[in-house]
């Protein structure tokens, strides 16, 4: 398979990434900074196909008042392992 590391991580090492696993499993590692529109189209098609359990990638949700905490969590400052963080505004009453 392929592991894609999207965006810059502030020079921090990815502590949960094992180089031994990459070698034994013959994984391709790709770093990306941006994507073409066609990549967004393929991503939407992949999501709609429901072939993969993408919901498992979401790890944290925060209210808008905790946006700073959400960013710290995503950046690894809190020590929590975060893959995807959502900031969820309150529903209108």
Coordinates of C-alpha atoms in Angstrom, one line a residue:
X1 CA 0.0 0.0 0.0
X2 CA 0.8 3.7 0.1
X3 CA 1.0 6.1 3.1
X4 CA 0.5 9.8 2.2
X5 CA 1.8 12.4 4.6
X6 CA -0.1 15.6 3.7
X7 CA 1.2 19.0 4.6
X8 CA 4.0 20.0 6.8
X9 CA 4.3 18.9 10.4
X10 CA 6.5 21.6 11.9
X11 CA 9.7 19.6 11.7
X12 CA 8.4 17.0 14.3
X13 CA 9.0 13.3 13.6
X14 CA 6.0 11.1 13.1
X15 CA 6.5 9.0 16.2
X16 CA 4.0 6.3 15.3
X17 CA 5.5 5.6 11.9
X18 CA 7.7 2.5 12.0
X19 CA 10.3 2.3 9.3
X20 CA 10.6 -1.5 9.9
X21 CA 6.9 -1.8 9.1
X22 CA 7.3 0.2 5.9
X23 CA 10.1 -2.1 4.7
X24 CA 8.5 -5.4 5.7
X25 CA 5.1 -4.4 4.2
X26 CA 6.7 -2.8 1.2
X27 CA 4.8 0.4 1.7
X28 CA 5.3 3.4 -0.5
X29 CA 5.6 6.7 1.5
X30 CA 4.6 9.9 -0.3
X31 CA 4.8 13.5 1.0
X32 CA 2.4 16.0 -0.6
X33 CA 1.8 19.7 -0.2
X34 CA -1.1 20.3 -2.5
X35 CA -3.4 18.5 -4.9
X36 CA -5.0 19.0 -8.3
X37 CA -8.8 19.3 -8.7
X38 CA -8.9 15.9 -10.2
X39 CA -7.7 14.5 -6.9
X40 CA -10.6 16.1 -5.0
X41 CA -12.9 14.5 -7.6
X42 CA -11.4 11.0 -6.9
X43 CA -11.6 11.6 -3.2
X44 CA -15.3 12.4 -3.4
X45 CA -15.9 9.3 -5.5
X46 CA -14.0 7.2 -3.0
X47 CA -16.1 8.5 -0.1
X48 CA -19.4 7.9 -2.0
X49 CA -18.4 4.4 -2.9
X50 CA -18.2 3.5 0.9
X51 CA -15.6 0.9 0.1
X52 CA -13.3 1.9 3.0
X53 CA -14.3 2.6 6.6
X54 CA -13.2 6.2 6.4
X55 CA -15.1 7.1 9.5
X56 CA -12.4 5.4 11.6
X57 CA -10.0 8.1 10.5
X58 CA -11.9 10.7 12.6
X59 CA -10.5 10.8 16.1
X60 CA -11.6 14.1 17.7
X61 CA -14.4 16.6 17.7
X62 CA -14.3 20.0 19.4
X63 CA -16.9 22.8 19.9
X64 CA -16.0 26.1 18.2
X65 CA -15.0 27.5 21.6
X66 CA -12.2 24.9 21.9
X67 CA -10.7 25.6 18.4
X68 CA -7.3 26.4 19.9
X69 CA -7.3 23.0 21.8
X70 CA -8.3 21.3 18.5
X71 CA -5.4 22.8 16.7
X72 CA -3.0 21.8 19.5
X73 CA -4.4 18.3 19.5
X74 CA -3.9 18.0 15.8
X75 CA -0.4 19.3 15.9
X76 CA 0.5 16.8 18.6
X77 CA 1.1 19.4 21.4
X78 CA -1.3 17.6 23.8
X79 CA 0.3 14.2 23.4
X80 CA -2.9 12.7 22.0
X81 CA -2.7 10.7 18.8
X82 CA -4.9 12.6 16.3
X83 CA -5.6 11.7 12.7
X84 CA -8.5 13.9 11.9
X85 CA -9.9 16.7 14.1
X86 CA -13.2 18.5 13.5
X87 CA -14.4 21.8 14.9
X88 CA -18.2 21.5 15.1
X89 CA -20.2 24.7 15.6
X90 CA -23.3 24.6 17.7
X91 CA -26.6 23.8 15.9
X92 CA -28.8 26.9 15.5
X93 CA -31.7 26.9 17.9

